[in-house]
Short mmCIF file of C-alpha atoms and ligand atoms in Angstrom, two decimals:
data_model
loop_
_atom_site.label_atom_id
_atom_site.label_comp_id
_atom_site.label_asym_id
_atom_site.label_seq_id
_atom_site.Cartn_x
_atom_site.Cartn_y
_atom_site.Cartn_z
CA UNK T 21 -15.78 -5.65 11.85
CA UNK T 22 -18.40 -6.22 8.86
CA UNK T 23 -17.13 -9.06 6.75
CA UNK T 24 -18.59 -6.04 3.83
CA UNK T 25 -15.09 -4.33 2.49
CA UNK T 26 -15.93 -2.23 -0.47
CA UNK T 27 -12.16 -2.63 -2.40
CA UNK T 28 -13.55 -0.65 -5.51
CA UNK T 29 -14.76 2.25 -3.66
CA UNK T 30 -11.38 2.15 -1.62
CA UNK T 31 -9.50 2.53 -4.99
CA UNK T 32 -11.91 5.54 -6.50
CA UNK T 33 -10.93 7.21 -3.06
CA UNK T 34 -7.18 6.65 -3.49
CA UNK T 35 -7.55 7.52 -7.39
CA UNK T 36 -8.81 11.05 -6.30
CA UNK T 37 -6.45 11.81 -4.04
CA UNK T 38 -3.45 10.55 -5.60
CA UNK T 39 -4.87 13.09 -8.94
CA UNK T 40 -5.10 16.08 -6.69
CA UNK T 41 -1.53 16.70 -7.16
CA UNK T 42 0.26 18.19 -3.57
CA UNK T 43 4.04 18.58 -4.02
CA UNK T 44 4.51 20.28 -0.95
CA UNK T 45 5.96 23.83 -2.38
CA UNK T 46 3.08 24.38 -3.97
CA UNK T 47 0.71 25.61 -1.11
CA UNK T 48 -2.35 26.07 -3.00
CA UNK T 49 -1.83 22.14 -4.47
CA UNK T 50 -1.69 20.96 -0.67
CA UNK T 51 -4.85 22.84 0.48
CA UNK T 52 -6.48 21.55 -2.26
CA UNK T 53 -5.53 18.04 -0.95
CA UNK T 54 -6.16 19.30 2.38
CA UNK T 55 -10.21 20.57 1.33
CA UNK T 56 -10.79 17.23 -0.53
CA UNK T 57 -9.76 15.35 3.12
CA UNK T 58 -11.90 18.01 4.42
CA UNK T 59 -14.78 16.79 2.34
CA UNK T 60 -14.19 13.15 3.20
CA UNK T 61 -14.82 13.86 6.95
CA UNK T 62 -17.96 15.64 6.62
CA UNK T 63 -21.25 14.29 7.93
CA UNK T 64 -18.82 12.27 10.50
CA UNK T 65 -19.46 12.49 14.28
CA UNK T 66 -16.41 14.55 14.81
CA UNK T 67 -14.80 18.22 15.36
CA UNK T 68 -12.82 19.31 12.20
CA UNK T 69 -10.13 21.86 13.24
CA UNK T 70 -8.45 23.37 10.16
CA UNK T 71 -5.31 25.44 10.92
CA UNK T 72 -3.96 28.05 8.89
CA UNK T 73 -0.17 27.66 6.95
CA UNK T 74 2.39 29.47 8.24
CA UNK T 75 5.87 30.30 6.23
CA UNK T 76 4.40 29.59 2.83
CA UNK T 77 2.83 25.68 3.33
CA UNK T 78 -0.19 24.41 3.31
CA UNK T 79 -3.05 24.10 6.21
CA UNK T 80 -2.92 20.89 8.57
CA UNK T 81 -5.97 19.42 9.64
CA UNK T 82 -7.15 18.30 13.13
CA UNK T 83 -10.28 15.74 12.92
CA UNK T 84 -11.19 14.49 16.32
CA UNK T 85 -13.60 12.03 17.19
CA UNK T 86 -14.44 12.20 20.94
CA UNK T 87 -16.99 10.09 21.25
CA UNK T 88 -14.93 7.42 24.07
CA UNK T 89 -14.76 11.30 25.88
CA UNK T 90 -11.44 13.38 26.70
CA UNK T 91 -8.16 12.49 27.94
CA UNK T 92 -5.16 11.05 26.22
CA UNK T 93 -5.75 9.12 23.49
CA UNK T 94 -4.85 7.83 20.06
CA UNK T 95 -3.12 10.12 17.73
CA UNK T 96 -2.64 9.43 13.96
CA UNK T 97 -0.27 10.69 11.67
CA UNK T 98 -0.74 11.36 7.69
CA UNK T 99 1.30 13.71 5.28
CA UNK T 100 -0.66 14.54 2.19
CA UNK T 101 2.05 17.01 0.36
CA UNK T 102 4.26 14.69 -2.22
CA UNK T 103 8.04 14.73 -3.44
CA UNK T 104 6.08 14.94 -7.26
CA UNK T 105 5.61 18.40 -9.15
CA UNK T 106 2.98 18.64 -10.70
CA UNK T 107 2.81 17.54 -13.77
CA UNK T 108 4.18 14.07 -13.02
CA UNK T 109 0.32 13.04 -13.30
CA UNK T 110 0.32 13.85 -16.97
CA UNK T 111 3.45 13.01 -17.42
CA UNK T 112 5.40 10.03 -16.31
CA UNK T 113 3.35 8.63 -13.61
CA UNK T 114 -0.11 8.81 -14.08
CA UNK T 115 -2.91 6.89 -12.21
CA UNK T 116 -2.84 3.30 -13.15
CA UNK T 117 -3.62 0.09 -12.20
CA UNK T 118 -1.45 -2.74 -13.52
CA UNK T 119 -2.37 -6.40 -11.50
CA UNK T 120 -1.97 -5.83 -8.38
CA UNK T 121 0.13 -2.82 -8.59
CA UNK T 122 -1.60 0.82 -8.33
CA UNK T 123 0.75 3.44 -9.51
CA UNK T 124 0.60 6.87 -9.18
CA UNK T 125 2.47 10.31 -7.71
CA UNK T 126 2.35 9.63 -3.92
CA UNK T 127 0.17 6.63 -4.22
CA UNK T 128 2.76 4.82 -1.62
CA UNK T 129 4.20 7.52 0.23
CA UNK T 130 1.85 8.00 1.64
CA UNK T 131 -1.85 8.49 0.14
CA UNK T 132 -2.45 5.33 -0.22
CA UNK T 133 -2.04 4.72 3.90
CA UNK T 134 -3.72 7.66 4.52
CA UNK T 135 -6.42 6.75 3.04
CA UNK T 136 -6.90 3.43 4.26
CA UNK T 137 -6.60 5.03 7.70
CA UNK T 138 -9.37 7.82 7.49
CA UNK T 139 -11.18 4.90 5.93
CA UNK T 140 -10.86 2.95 9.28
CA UNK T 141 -11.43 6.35 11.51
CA UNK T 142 -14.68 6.85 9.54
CA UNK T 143 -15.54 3.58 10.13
CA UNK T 144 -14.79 3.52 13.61
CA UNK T 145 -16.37 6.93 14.16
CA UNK T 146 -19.81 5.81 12.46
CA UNK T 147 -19.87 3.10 14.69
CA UNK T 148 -18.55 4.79 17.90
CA UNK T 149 -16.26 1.67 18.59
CA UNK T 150 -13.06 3.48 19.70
CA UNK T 151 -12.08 2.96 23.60
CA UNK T 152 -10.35 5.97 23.91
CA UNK T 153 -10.60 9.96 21.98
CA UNK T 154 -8.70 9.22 18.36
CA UNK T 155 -7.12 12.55 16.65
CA UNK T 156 -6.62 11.95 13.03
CA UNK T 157 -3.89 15.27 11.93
CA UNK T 158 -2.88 15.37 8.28
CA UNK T 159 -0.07 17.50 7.40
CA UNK T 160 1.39 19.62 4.56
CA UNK T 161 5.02 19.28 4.82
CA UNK T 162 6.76 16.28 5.88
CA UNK T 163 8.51 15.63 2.81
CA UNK T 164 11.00 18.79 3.57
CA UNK T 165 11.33 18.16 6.97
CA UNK T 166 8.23 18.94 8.57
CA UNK T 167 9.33 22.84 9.53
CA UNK T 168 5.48 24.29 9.67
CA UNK T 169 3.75 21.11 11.20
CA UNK T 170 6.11 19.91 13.78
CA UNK T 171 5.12 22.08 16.89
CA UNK T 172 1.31 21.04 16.07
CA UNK T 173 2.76 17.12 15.76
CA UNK T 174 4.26 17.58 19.31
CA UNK T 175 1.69 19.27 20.99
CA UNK T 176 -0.89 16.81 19.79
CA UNK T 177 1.33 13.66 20.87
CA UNK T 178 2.18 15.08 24.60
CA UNK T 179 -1.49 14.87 25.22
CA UNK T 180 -1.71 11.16 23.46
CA UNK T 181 -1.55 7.84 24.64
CA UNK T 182 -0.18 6.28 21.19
CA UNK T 183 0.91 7.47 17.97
CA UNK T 184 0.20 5.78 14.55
CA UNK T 185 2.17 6.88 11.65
CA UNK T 186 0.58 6.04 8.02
CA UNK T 187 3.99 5.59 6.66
CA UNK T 188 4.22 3.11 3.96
CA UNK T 189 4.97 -0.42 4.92
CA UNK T 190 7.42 -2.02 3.27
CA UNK T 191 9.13 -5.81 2.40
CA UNK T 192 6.21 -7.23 2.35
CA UNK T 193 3.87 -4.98 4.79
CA UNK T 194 5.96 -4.78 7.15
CA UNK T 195 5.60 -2.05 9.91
CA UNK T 196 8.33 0.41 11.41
CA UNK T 197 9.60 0.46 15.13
CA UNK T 198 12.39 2.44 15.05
CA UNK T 199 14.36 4.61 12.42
CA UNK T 200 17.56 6.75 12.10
CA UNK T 201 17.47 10.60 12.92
CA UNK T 202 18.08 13.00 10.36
CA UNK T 203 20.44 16.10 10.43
CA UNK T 204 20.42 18.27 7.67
CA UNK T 205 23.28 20.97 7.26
CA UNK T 206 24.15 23.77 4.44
CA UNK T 207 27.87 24.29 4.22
CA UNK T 208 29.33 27.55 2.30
CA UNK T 209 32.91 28.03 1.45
CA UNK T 210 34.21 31.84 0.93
CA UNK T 211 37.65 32.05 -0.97
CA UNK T 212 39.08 34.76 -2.40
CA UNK T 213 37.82 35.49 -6.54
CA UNK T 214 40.81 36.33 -9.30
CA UNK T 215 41.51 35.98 -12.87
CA UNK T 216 42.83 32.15 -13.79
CA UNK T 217 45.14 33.34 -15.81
CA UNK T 218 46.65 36.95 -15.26
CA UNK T 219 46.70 36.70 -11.52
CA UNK T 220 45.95 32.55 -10.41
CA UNK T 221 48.56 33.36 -7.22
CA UNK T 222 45.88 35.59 -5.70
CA UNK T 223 42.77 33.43 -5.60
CA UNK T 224 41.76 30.94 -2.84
CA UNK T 225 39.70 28.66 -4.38
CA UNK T 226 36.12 28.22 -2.24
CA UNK T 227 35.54 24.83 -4.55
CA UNK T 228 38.84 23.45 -3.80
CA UNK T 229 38.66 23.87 -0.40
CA UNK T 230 35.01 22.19 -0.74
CA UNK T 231 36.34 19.64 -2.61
CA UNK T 232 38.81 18.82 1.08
CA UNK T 233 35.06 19.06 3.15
CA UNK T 234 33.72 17.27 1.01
CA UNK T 235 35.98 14.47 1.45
CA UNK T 236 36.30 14.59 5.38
CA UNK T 237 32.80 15.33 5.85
CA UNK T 238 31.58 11.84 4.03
CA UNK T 239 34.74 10.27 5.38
CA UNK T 240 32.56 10.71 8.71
CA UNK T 241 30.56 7.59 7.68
CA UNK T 242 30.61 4.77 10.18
CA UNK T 243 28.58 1.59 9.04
CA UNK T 244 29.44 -0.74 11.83
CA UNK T 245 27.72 2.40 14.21
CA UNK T 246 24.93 3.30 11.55
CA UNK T 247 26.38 6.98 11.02
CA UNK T 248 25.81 7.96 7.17
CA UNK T 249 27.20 11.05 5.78
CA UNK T 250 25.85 12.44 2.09
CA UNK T 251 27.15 15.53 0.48
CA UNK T 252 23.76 15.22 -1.81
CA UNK T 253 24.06 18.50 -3.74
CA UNK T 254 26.96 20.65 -4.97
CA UNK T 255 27.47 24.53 -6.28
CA UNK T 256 30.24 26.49 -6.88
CA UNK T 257 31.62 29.16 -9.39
CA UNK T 258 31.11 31.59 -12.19
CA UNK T 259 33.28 30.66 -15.20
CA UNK T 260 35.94 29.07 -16.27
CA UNK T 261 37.99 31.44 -15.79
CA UNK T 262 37.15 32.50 -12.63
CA UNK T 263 38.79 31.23 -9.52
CA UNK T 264 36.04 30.67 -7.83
CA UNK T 265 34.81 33.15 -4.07
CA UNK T 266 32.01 30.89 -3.59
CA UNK T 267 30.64 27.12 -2.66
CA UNK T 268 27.99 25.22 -1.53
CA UNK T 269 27.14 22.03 -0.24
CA UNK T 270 24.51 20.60 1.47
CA UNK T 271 24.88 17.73 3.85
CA UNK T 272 22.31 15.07 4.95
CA UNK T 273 23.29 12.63 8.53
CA UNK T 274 22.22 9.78 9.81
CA UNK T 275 22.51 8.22 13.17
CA UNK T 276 20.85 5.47 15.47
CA UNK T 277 21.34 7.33 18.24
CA UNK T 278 20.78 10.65 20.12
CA UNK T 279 23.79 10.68 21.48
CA UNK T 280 25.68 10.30 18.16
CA UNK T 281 23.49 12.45 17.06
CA UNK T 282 24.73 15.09 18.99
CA UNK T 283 28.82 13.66 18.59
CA UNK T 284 28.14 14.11 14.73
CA UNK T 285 26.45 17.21 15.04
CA UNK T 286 29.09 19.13 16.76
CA UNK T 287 31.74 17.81 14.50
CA UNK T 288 30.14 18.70 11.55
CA UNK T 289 29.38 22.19 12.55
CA UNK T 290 33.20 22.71 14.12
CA UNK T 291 34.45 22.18 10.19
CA UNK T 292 37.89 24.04 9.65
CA UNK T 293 39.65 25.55 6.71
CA UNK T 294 42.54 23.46 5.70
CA UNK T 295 43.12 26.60 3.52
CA UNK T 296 43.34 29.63 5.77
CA UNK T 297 42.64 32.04 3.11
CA UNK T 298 39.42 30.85 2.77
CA UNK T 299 36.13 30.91 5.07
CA UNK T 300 34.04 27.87 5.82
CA UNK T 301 30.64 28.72 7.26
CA UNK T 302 28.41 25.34 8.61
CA UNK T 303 25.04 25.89 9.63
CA UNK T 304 22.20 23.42 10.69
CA UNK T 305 21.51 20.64 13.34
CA UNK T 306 19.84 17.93 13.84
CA UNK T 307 16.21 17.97 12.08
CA UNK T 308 14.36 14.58 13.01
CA UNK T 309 15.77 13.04 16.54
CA UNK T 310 16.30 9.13 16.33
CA UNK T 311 12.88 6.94 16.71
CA UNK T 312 14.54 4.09 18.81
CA UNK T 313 12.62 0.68 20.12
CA UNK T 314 11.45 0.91 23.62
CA UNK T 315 9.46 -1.22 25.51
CA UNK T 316 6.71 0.66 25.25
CA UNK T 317 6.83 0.34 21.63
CA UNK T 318 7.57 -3.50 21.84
CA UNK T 319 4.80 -3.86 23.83
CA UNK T 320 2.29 -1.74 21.08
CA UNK T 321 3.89 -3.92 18.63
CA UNK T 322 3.26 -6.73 19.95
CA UNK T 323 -0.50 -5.63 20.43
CA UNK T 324 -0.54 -5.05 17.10
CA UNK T 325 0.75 -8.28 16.37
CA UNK T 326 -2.44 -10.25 17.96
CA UNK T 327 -5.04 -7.71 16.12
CA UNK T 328 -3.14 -8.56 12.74
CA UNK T 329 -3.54 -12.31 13.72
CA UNK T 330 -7.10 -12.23 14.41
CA UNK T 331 -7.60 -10.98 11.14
CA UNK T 332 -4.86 -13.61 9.36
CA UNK T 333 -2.17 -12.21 8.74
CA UNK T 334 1.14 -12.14 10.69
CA UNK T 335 2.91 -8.60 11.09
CA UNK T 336 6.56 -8.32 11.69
CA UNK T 337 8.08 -5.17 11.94
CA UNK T 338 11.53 -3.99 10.03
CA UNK T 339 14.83 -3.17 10.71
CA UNK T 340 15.97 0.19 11.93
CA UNK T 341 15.52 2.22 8.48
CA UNK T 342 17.09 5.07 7.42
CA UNK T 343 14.51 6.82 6.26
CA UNK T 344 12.77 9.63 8.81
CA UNK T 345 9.26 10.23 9.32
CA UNK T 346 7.36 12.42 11.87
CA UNK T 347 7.28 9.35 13.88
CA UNK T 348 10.76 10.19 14.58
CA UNK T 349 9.23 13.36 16.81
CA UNK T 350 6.53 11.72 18.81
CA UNK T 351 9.10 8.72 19.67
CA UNK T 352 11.23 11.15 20.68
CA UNK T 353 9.17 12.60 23.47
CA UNK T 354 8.65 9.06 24.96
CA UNK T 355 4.83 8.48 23.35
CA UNK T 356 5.01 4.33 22.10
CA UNK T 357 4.87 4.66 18.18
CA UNK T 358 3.89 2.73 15.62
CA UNK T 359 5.06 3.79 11.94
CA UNK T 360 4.60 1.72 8.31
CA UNK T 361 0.87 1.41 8.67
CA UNK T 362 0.34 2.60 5.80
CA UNK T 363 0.08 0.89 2.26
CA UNK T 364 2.51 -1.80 1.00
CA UNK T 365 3.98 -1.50 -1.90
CA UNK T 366 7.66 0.09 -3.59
CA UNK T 367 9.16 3.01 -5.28
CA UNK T 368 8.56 5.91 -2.57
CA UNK T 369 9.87 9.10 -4.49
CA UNK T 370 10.61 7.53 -7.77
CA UNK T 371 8.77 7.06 -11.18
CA UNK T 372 7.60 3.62 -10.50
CA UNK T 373 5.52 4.12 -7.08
CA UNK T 374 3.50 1.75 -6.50
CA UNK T 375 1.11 0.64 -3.89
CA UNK T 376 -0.54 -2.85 -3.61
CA UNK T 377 -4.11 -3.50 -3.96
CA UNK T 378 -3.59 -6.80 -1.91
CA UNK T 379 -2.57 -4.78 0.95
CA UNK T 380 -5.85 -2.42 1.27
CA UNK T 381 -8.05 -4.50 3.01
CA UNK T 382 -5.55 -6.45 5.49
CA UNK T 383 -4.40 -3.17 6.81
CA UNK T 384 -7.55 -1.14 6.73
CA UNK T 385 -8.53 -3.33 8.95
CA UNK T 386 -5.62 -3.82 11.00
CA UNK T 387 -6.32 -0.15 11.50
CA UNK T 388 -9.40 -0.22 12.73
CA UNK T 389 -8.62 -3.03 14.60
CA UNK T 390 -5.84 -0.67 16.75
CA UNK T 391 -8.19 2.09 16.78
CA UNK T 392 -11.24 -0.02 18.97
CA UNK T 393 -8.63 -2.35 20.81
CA UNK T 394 -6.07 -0.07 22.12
CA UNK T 395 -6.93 1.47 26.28
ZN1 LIG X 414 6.12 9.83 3.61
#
């Protein structure tokens, strides 16, 4: 690689993506993201494939650059929808550059990365360097789970060789080889309605029987085997007065492993009244299967290791997080992943994200050092 890094034009790039706003529920927000990407490839030495939203999301995009010929080859992974509405731009977390800090709605999770990374396909594309076909897919919907973009994610990894996710990095740029899988679950309790005071012997209560599922289903947690249990959001009632027919919970899991995946699936979907006059109804599943280390993936680590020490730096990779990514699916079905390539920085989510300018350069390259080393 050129010694010439142009870190200025690197940040105007990440500036106009992070201000084209792309929470993911807002579809026309994420094809506008999606037609600015769109733009960025243009003039490039590759096929642009641009595939319709389905079920309200955005497009994806498929940019491949053949020029090393067919077969199975590298496969990388960028989101461009956002947890941000818009209006966080304008509001509490606009574009802004404070040292070495760059702030801004999505900056770190994951624009930033993504960035950097079609930065280092462009470059590697211009200069036909890659040993082997590289597919570049960016994708509206990650940050709810990935429904829309997850059969395209698969089919595109069975015929690849690697996968690189443009996750952010994180504790200091380090990269991800394994993380928990997610379930997700919706749980409704049905109980019988009355009036609180004229006839209180008649109701069954569907929050006080919530309040009991509540309590065994996040008694499931397990630290010492990495199971989590969250009852993150709560609903329930009419008034005051009311005892109340209905609740609502839903229910986020994490595990280490598929097969406590599937143990804490099955218990969390056999859920039973302790209250027989009232209905419990449990649906959902498993959503992102667990990305665990293999060999494979020690081994791509460790390549990535050497191509981060020719450039001077030394990469180490984190503990399993708990976080999920669409690295979680291409793991899954045995391809040797690499996640955290992204930008380094803090705050994924939150109103002080942040990604650092430090960490452009080192891992652009690192980047495009994967891209033309890996066979
Ligand atoms: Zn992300």
């Amino acid at each position: 690689m050129t010694n010439h890094f142009e870190l200025g034009a690197m940040i105007e790039g990440i500036k106009r993506w992070v201000e084209t706003e792309s929470p993911t529920q807002s579809k026309a927000a994420v094809n506008r993201m999606i037609d600015l990407v769109q733009s960025d490839v243009a003039g490039l030495p590759v096929k642009v494939e641009r595939v319709p939203g389905k079920s309200g999301f955005a497009d994806n995009l498929i940019v491949r650059n053949h020029a090393a010929g067919e077969g199975r080859g590298i496969l990388i992974l960028s989101h461009i929808d956002t947890v941000h509405p818009i209006g966080t731009l304008a509001g509490p977390l606009p574009f802004r550059r404070d040292g070495d800090k760059l702030y801004g709605p999505g900056l770190f999770d994951m624009k930033g990365g993504a960035y950097l990374a079609l930065e280092a396909f462009r470059q590697v594309a211009q200069a036909k360097s890659a040993k082997l076909p590289v597919t570049f897919v960016f994708t509206p919907d990650e940050e709810v789970g990935s429904p829309t973009s997850r059969a395209l994610i698969e089919t595109e990894a069975k015929k690849s060789r690697y996968v690189l996710v443009t996750e952010p990095a994180r504790d200091g740029g380090k990269i991800v080889t394994s993380r928990k899988g997610v379930g997700r679950f919706e749980v409704k309790t049905i109980g019988v309605p009355a009036h609180s005071g004229a006839r209180h012997q008649d109701g069954r209560s569907a929050i006080k029987e919530m309040a009991r599922q509540v309590l065994a289903i996040e008694g499931l947690t397990d630290y010492a085997r990495g199971v989590t249990t969250t009852v993150g959001m709560i609903s329930g009632g009419t008034a005051p007065n009311v005892i109340p027919q209905h609740c609502h919970i839903s229910v986020d899991l994490r595990v280490r492993e598929v097969a406590a995946g599937e143990e804490f699936e099955a218990k969390i979907l056999a859920l039973e009244p302790f209250d027989q006059g009232v209905k419990v109804e449990v649906t959902g599943g498993m959503n992102r299967p667990p990305f665990e280390m293999s060999t494979a993936i020690d081994v791509l680590f460790r390549h990535a290791q050497a191509v981060a020490r020719d450039i001077g730096f030394d990469l180490q990779h984190t503990e399993m997080t708990g976080g999920g990514s669409d690295g979680n699916f291409t793991a899954a079905l045995g391809v040797p992943t690499l996640d955290g390539l992204g930008i380094d920085g803090d705050g994924a989510h939150t109103e002080w994200e942040h990604g650092l300018i430090s960490s452009i350069e080192p891992r652009t390259r690192l980047m495009r050092g994967l891209l033309e080393s890996l066979q």
